[in-house]
Coordinates of C-alpha atoms and ligand atoms in Angstrom, one line a residue:
M48 CA -38.0 21.9 -60.4
S49 CA -34.4 21.7 -60.8
L50 CA -32.5 18.3 -60.7
H51 CA -30.8 19.0 -57.4
Q52 CA -34.3 19.8 -56.1
R53 CA -35.8 16.7 -57.4
L54 CA -32.7 14.9 -56.1
R55 CA -33.1 16.2 -52.6
A56 CA -36.6 15.3 -52.4
A57 CA -36.2 11.9 -53.8
T58 CA -33.4 10.9 -51.2
A59 CA -34.8 12.9 -48.4
S60 CA -36.0 9.8 -46.3
A61 CA -33.1 7.9 -47.7
H62 CA -30.9 10.6 -45.6
Q63 CA -32.9 10.1 -42.5
G64 CA -32.9 6.5 -42.9
L65 CA -29.0 6.5 -42.9
E66 CA -28.9 9.1 -40.0
D67 CA -31.1 6.9 -38.2
A68 CA -29.2 3.6 -38.9
L69 CA -25.7 5.1 -38.8
D70 CA -25.8 5.9 -35.2
W71 CA -22.6 7.7 -35.6
R72 CA -22.4 9.5 -32.1
L73 CA -22.0 6.0 -30.7
R74 CA -19.8 4.6 -33.6
V75 CA -17.3 7.5 -33.0
A76 CA -17.4 7.3 -29.3
T77 CA -14.1 5.6 -29.2
R78 CA -10.9 5.8 -31.4
D79 CA -11.4 2.1 -32.7
G80 CA -15.2 2.9 -33.4
Y81 CA -14.1 5.8 -35.3
R82 CA -11.3 4.2 -37.2
D83 CA -13.7 1.4 -38.1
L84 CA -16.3 3.9 -39.7
L85 CA -13.3 5.5 -41.6
A86 CA -12.2 1.9 -42.7
R87 CA -15.8 1.5 -44.0
F88 CA -15.9 4.6 -45.8
H89 CA -12.8 3.8 -47.3
G90 CA -14.1 0.6 -48.7
F91 CA -17.1 2.4 -50.3
H92 CA -14.9 5.3 -51.8
A93 CA -12.5 2.5 -52.9
A94 CA -15.1 0.8 -55.0
Y95 CA -17.1 4.2 -56.2
E96 CA -14.3 6.6 -57.2
P97 CA -12.5 4.8 -60.1
A98 CA -15.8 4.8 -61.8
L99 CA -17.1 8.1 -60.8
G100 CA -13.6 9.5 -62.1
D101 CA -13.8 7.2 -65.4
A102 CA -17.6 8.4 -66.1
L103 CA -17.2 12.2 -65.1
A104 CA -14.3 12.6 -67.4
D105 CA -12.8 16.0 -65.9
A106 CA -10.1 15.8 -63.8
A107 CA -10.3 19.5 -62.9
F108 CA -14.0 18.7 -61.3
W109 CA -13.4 15.5 -59.9
G110 CA -9.9 15.9 -58.7
P111 CA -10.6 17.9 -55.5
R112 CA -13.6 15.8 -54.8
R113 CA -11.6 12.5 -54.5
R114 CA -11.7 11.5 -50.6
L115 CA -9.6 8.3 -50.9
P116 CA -6.4 9.9 -50.0
A117 CA -7.8 11.7 -47.0
L118 CA -9.2 8.3 -45.7
A119 CA -6.0 6.7 -46.3
A120 CA -4.0 9.4 -44.3
D121 CA -6.8 9.4 -41.6
L122 CA -6.4 5.4 -41.3
A123 CA -2.7 5.8 -41.1
H124 CA -2.9 8.3 -38.6
L125 CA -4.7 6.1 -36.6
G126 CA -2.2 3.3 -36.6
M127 CA -3.2 1.5 -39.6
R128 CA -0.3 0.2 -41.9
E129 CA -0.6 1.0 -45.9
A130 CA -0.9 -3.0 -46.5
E131 CA -3.4 -3.2 -44.1
I132 CA -5.3 -0.1 -45.5
A133 CA -5.1 -1.5 -49.0
A134 CA -6.5 -4.9 -47.9
L135 CA -9.7 -3.5 -46.3
P136 CA -12.9 -5.0 -47.5
R137 CA -14.7 -3.2 -50.2
P138 CA -18.1 -3.6 -52.0
S139 CA -18.1 -4.9 -55.6
A140 CA -16.9 -2.7 -58.3
V141 CA -19.4 -0.2 -59.6
T142 CA -19.9 1.4 -63.0
F143 CA -21.7 4.6 -64.5
S144 CA -23.4 4.4 -67.9
D145 CA -22.6 8.1 -68.2
A146 CA -21.7 11.5 -66.5
A147 CA -25.2 12.1 -65.6
A148 CA -25.4 8.7 -63.3
A149 CA -21.9 9.5 -61.9
M150 CA -23.4 13.0 -60.9
G151 CA -26.3 11.2 -59.2
A152 CA -24.2 9.1 -57.3
L153 CA -21.8 12.1 -56.6
Y154 CA -24.5 14.0 -55.1
V155 CA -24.6 11.6 -52.4
L156 CA -20.8 11.8 -51.5
E157 CA -20.6 15.6 -52.1
G158 CA -23.7 16.1 -49.9
S159 CA -22.1 14.3 -47.1
T160 CA -19.7 16.7 -46.8
L161 CA -22.3 19.1 -45.3
G162 CA -23.5 17.0 -42.5
G163 CA -20.0 16.0 -42.0
Q164 CA -18.7 19.3 -40.8
V165 CA -20.9 18.9 -37.8
I166 CA -19.6 15.1 -37.1
G167 CA -16.1 16.3 -37.9
R168 CA -16.3 18.9 -35.1
H169 CA -17.7 16.3 -32.8
I170 CA -14.9 14.0 -33.5
G171 CA -12.0 16.3 -33.3
A172 CA -13.5 17.6 -29.9
V173 CA -14.0 14.0 -28.5
H174 CA -10.6 12.5 -29.5
G175 CA -8.5 15.4 -29.5
L176 CA -7.7 15.8 -33.1
A177 CA -7.2 18.8 -35.1
D178 CA -6.2 18.2 -39.0
A179 CA -4.3 15.0 -38.8
G180 CA -6.7 11.9 -38.4
L181 CA -9.9 14.5 -39.6
A182 CA -8.9 15.0 -43.1
Y183 CA -12.1 13.0 -44.5
Y184 CA -14.4 14.7 -42.3
R185 CA -12.9 18.2 -42.7
A186 CA -13.1 17.2 -46.7
H187 CA -13.5 20.8 -48.2
G188 CA -13.1 22.6 -45.3
R189 CA -13.9 26.5 -45.6
Q190 CA -14.5 25.7 -49.1
T191 CA -17.4 23.6 -48.5
G192 CA -19.9 26.2 -49.4
V193 CA -18.0 27.1 -52.5
M194 CA -17.7 23.4 -53.4
W195 CA -21.1 22.8 -52.9
N196 CA -22.6 25.5 -55.0
A197 CA -20.2 24.5 -57.7
F198 CA -21.6 20.8 -57.8
R199 CA -25.0 21.9 -57.7
A200 CA -24.7 24.3 -60.5
R201 CA -23.2 21.6 -62.7
L202 CA -25.7 19.3 -61.6
D203 CA -28.4 21.7 -62.7
R204 CA -26.8 22.1 -66.0
L205 CA -28.6 18.7 -66.7
S206 CA -32.2 20.0 -65.5
G207 CA -34.8 19.6 -68.2
D208 CA -32.9 16.7 -69.9
A209 CA -35.3 13.9 -69.0
E210 CA -32.8 10.9 -69.9
A211 CA -30.0 12.7 -67.7
E212 CA -32.6 13.5 -64.9
A213 CA -33.8 9.8 -64.7
A214 CA -30.1 8.6 -64.5
A215 CA -29.1 10.8 -62.2
L216 CA -31.9 9.9 -59.9
A217 CA -31.7 6.3 -60.3
A218 CA -28.0 6.5 -59.4
G219 CA -28.7 9.0 -56.3
T220 CA -31.1 6.5 -54.7
A221 CA -29.1 3.5 -55.5
T222 CA -25.9 5.0 -54.0
F223 CA -27.7 5.9 -51.0
D224 CA -29.0 2.7 -50.6
A225 CA -25.8 0.9 -51.0
L226 CA -24.0 3.3 -48.6
R227 CA -26.5 2.4 -45.9
I228 CA -26.1 -1.2 -46.5
W229 CA -22.4 -1.1 -46.5
L230 CA -22.0 1.2 -43.7
C231 CA -24.4 -0.4 -41.4
A232 CA -23.9 -4.0 -42.1
P233 CA -22.5 -6.1 -39.2
E234 CA -19.1 -7.3 -39.6
A235 CA -18.1 -5.7 -42.9
S236 CA -14.7 -5.8 -41.8
A237 CA -14.6 -9.5 -41.7
S238 CA -16.4 -10.1 -44.9
P239 CA -14.1 -11.2 -47.8
R240 CA -12.9 -8.4 -50.2
T241 CA -14.7 -8.3 -53.5
G242 CA -14.4 -6.4 -56.6
Ligands
HEM412 C1 -22.9 9.1 -44.8 C2 -24.0 9.7 -44.3 C3 -24.5 10.5 -45.1 C4 -24.8 11.1 -46.3 C5 -24.4 10.3 -47.7 C6 -25.2 12.4 -46.4 C7 -25.9 13.1 -47.5 C8 -26.2 14.3 -47.6 C9 -27.0 14.9 -48.7 C10 -26.6 14.4 -50.1 C11 -27.1 16.2 -48.2 C12 -27.4 17.2 -49.5 C13 -28.8 17.7 -49.2 C14 -29.1 18.9 -50.1 O1 -29.5 18.4 -51.3 O2 -29.7 19.9 -49.9 C15 -27.1 16.2 -47.2 C16 -27.0 17.5 -46.1 C17 -26.8 17.4 -44.8 N1 -26.9 16.4 -43.8 FE1 -26.2 14.5 -44.6 N2 -25.7 12.7 -45.1 C18 -25.1 11.9 -44.2 C19 -25.2 11.9 -42.7 C20 -25.5 13.1 -42.2 C21 -25.7 12.8 -40.8 C22 -25.2 11.9 -39.7 C23 -25.8 14.1 -40.4 C24 -26.2 14.4 -38.9 C25 -25.6 15.4 -38.4 C26 -26.4 14.7 -41.7 C27 -26.6 16.0 -41.8 C28 -26.8 17.0 -42.8 C29 -27.1 18.4 -42.9 C30 -27.0 19.0 -41.6 C31 -27.0 18.4 -44.1 C32 -27.1 20.3 -44.8 C33 -29.0 20.6 -44.8 C34 -28.9 21.6 -45.5 O3 -27.9 22.6 -45.4 O4 -30.0 21.8 -45.9 N3 -25.7 14.1 -42.5 N4 -26.5 15.0 -46.4

């Protein structure tokens, strides 16, 4: 099995669990609900992206995969001020021991761009948004397949390296869990900012 196949198998139940717990159709049914969900994603990406960038140490690969600017732009479009966005709660800062661990965590965030296409189309239709306000869910847009294939190819360069595979699998499952807890906790917007 390739590392991608192993990650997919190891996180299949976590994906289903997140889909079930997220209840995304209900959460994005109102504009305020959609903004609150984006605010949660903003917190998560604010905590994870610096650590991912450091551990990957490859600006050409990582740069187009950053999604914090898109989240900030969407939140601004939905009426939040810059200072409010900067002050949004976020989980504690994380670190990755090496690039393999970062690839495992990034698997979760890059994979979310796949289902995100379906969710983005739904939100666009419900709230009358085209590009502005929908940048996070549009993500790589027409490049989604290309970006996903390039990500998988890089991931699978680690296949067969037992230590790298273990690090990626551990980080992938931990990131899925952390994301579910962060997105689904009641009242995250009222919790103190840490990290
Ligand atoms: C933030 C929440 C989510 C995360 C982190 C996430 C993560 C992922 C990951 C990692 C993959 C890649 C699977 C693979 O290796 O092939 C994926 C694929 C996918 N996800 Fe999600 N997902 C999320 C929410 C959802 C939701 C709510 C839906 C329901 C619409 C969904 C539908 C899909 C679909 C349709 C695919 C493509 C499956 C395929 O092409 O084989 N996801 N997601």
